[in-house]
One Martini backbone bead per residue (centre of mass of N, CA, C, O) as a GRO file, in nm:
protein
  191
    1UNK     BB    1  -0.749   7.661   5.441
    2UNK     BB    2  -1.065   7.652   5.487
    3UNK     BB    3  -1.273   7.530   5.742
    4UNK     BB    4  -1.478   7.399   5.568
    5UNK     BB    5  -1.271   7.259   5.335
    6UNK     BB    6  -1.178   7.075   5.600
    7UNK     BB    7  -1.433   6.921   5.647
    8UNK     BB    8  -1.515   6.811   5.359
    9UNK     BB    9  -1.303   6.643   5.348
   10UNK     BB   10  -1.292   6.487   5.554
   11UNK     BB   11  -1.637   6.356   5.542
   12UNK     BB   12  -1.500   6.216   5.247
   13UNK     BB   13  -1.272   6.038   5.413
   14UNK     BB   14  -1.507   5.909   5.596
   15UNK     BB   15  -1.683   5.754   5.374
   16UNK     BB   16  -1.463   5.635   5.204
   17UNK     BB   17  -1.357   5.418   5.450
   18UNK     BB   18  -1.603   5.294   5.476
   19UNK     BB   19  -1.680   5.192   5.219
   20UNK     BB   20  -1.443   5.018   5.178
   21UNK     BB   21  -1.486   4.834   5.460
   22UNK     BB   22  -1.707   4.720   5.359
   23UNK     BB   23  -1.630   4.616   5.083
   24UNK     BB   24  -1.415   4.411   5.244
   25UNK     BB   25  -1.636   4.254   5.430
   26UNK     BB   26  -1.818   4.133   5.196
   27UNK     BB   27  -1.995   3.943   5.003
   28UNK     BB   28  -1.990   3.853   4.760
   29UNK     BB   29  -2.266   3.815   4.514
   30UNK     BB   30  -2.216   3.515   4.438
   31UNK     BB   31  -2.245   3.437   4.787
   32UNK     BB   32  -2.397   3.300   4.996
   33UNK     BB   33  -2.531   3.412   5.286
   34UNK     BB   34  -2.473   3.227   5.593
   35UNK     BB   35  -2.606   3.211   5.891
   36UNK     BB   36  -2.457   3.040   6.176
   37UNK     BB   37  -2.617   2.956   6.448
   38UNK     BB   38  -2.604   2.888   6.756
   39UNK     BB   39  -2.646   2.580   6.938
   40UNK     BB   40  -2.860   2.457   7.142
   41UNK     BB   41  -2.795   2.385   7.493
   42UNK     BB   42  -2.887   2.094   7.659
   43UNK     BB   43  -2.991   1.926   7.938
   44UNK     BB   44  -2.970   1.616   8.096
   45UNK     BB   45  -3.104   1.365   8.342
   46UNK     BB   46  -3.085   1.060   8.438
   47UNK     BB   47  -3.005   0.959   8.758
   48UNK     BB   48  -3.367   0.818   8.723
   49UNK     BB   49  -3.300   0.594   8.512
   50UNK     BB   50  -3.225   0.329   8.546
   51UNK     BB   51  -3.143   0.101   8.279
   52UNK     BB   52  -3.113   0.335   8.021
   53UNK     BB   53  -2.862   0.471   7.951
   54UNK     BB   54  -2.786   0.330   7.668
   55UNK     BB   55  -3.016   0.437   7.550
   56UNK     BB   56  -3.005   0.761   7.569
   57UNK     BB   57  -2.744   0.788   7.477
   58UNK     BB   58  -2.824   0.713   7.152
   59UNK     BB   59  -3.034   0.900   7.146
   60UNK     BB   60  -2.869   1.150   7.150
   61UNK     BB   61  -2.698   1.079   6.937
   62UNK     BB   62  -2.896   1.048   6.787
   63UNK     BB   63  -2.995   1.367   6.705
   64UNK     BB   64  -2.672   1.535   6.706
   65UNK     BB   65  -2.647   1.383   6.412
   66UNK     BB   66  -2.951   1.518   6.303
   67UNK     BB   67  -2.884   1.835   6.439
   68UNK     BB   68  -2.755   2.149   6.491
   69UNK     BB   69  -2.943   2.374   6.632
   70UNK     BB   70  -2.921   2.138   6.897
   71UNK     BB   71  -2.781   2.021   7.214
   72UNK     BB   72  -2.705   1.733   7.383
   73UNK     BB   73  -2.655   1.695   7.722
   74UNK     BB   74  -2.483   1.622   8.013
   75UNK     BB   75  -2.522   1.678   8.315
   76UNK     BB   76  -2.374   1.821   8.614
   77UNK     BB   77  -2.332   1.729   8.890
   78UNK     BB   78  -2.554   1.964   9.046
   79UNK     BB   79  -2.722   2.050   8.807
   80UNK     BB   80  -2.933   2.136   8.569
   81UNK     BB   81  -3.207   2.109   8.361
   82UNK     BB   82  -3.448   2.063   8.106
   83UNK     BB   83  -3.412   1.741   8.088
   84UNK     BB   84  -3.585   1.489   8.307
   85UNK     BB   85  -3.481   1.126   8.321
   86UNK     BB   86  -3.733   0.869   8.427
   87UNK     BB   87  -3.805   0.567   8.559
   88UNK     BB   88  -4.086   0.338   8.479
   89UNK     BB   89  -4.366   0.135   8.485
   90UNK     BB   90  -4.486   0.295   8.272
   91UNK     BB   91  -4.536   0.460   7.996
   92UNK     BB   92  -4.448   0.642   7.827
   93UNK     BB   93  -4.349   0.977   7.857
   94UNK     BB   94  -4.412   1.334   7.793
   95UNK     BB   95  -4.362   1.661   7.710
   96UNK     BB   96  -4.389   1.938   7.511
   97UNK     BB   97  -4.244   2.123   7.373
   98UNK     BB   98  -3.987   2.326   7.310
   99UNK     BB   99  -3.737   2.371   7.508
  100UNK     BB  100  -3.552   2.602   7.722
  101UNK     BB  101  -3.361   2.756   7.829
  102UNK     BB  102  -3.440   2.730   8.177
  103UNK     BB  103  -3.638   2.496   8.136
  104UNK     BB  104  -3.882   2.221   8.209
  105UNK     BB  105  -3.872   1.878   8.118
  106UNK     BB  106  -4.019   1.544   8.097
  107UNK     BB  107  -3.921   1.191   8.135
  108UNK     BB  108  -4.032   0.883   8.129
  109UNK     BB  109  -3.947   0.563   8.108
  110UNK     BB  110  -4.153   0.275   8.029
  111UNK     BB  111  -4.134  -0.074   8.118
  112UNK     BB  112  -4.409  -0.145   7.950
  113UNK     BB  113  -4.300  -0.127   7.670
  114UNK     BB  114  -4.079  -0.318   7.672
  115UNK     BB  115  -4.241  -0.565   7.748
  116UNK     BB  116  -4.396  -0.561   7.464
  117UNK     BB  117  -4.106  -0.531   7.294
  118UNK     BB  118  -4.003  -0.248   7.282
  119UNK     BB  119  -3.750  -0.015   7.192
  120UNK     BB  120  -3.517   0.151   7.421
  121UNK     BB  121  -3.398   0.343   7.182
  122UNK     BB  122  -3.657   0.452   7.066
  123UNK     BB  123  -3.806   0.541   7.295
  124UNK     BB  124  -3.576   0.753   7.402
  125UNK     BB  125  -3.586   0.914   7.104
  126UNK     BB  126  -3.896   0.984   7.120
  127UNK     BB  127  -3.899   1.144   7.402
  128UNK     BB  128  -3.682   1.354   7.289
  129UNK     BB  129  -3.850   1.490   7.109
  130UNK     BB  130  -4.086   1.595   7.233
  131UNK     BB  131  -3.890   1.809   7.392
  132UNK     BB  132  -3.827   1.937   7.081
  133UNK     BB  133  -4.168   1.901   6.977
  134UNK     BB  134  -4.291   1.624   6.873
  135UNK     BB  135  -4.537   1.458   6.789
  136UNK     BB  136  -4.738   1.223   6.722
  137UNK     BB  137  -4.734   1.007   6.441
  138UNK     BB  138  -5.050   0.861   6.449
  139UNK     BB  139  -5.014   0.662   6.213
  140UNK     BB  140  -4.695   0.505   6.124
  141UNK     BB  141  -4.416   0.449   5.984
  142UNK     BB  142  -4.083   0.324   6.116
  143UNK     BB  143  -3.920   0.584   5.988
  144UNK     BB  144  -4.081   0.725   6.220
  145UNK     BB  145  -4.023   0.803   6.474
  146UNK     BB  146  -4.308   0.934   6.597
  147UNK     BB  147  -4.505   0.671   6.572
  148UNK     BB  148  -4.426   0.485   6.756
  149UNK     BB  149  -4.603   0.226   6.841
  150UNK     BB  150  -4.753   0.221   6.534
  151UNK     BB  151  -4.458   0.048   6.428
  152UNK     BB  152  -4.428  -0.164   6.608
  153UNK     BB  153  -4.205  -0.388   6.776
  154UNK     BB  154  -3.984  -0.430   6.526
  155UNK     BB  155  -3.939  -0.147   6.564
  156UNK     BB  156  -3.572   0.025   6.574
  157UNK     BB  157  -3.600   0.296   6.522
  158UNK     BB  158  -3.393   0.635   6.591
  159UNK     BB  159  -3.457   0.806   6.357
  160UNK     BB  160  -3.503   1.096   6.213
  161UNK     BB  161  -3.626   1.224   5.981
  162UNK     BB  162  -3.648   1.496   5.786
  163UNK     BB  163  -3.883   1.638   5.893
  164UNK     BB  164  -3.827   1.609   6.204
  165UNK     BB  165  -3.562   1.749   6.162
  166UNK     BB  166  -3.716   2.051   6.020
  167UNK     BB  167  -3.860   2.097   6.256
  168UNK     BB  168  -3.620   2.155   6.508
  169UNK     BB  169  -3.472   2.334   6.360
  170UNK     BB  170  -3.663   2.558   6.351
  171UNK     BB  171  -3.732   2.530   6.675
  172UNK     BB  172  -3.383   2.639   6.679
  173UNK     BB  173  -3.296   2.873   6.469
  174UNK     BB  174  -3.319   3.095   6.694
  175UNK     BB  175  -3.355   3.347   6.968
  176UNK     BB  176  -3.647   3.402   6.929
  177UNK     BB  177  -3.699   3.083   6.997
  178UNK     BB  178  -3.668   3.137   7.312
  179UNK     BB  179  -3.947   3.284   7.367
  180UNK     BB  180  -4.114   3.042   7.328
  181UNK     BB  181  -4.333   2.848   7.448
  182UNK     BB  182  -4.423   2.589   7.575
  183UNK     BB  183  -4.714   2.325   7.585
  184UNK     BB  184  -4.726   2.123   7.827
  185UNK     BB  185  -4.816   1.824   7.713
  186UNK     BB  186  -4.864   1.534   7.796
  187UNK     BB  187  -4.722   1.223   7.593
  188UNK     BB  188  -4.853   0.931   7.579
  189UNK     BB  189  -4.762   0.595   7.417
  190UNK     BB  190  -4.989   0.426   7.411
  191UNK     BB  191  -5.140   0.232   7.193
   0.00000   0.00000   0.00000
């Protein structure tokens, strides 16, 4: 056989094989193909929050359960942080994320809030909101997370809503999404 016609065989054979192989690795078409991107993982810092531990815990663990896209991890001693958790005498206040690898937001935990009968545990978990992204929804029902101090003392809700599940899940949704830069504003919860 001259050397033209194993040329084009050979040439026949490997785009045969290269064919059946991607059709045998492809999703059938009746099958939704859906990639799920690996979750963002931030680390945070509680070390000089005392008092706190248990309210931060909680907001970690609603956060955590309630979106995929970010996982919120406690920071290991002597490890950097993302999300730096302070206790003060003063309002709580946050940075505004969304936060990412790498780089660092602070969070407040102000006991002037407590005092005047808020809890700790959604003030904990709407501060870790806002470095996830979210700014505050004033005024705003219970129902929302980040209504903050809006929807008054007797509410303990920590769990974020629909759309703020879907604006964070956004907001870490892909690795494009890790060059955005944060916005860098403190956003203090003072009714």
């Amino acid at each position: 056989m001259p050397l033209g016609t194993w040329l084009k065989a050979g040439t026949s054979a490997a785009a045969l094989v290269l064919a059946m192989a991607t059709a045998a690795t492809a999703a059938p078409a009746s099958e939704p193909t859906t990639a799920l991107a690996a979750a963002v993982t931030l680390r945070y810092d509680d070390t000089r929050a005392g008092g706190w531990e248990t309210a931060i815990a909680a907001g970690v663990a609603s956060w955590n359960a309630n979106v995929s896209n970010v996982r919120l991890v406690e920071a290991a001693p002597g490890t950097g942080a993302e999300i730096v958790i302070v206790a003060t005498t003063g309002w709580p206040q946050a940075t505004l994320g969304p936060v990412r690898p790498g780089r660092q937001v602070r969070v407040e935990l102000g006991s002037q809030a407590v005092s005047q009968g808020y809890d700790k545990t959604r003030i904990a978990a709407h501060e870790l909101g806002h470095s996830l992204g979210l700014p505050d929804t004033k005024p705003g029902p219970c129902s929302q997370l980040m209504s903050g101090s809006s929807a008054g003392t007797a509410c303990t809700n920590a769990v974020p809503d629909a759309t703020e599940r879907s604006r964070v899940q956004s907001a870490y949704a892909s690795s494009v999404a890790a060059l955005i830069p944060t916005d860098g504003r403190n956003l203090i919860d003072a009714p």
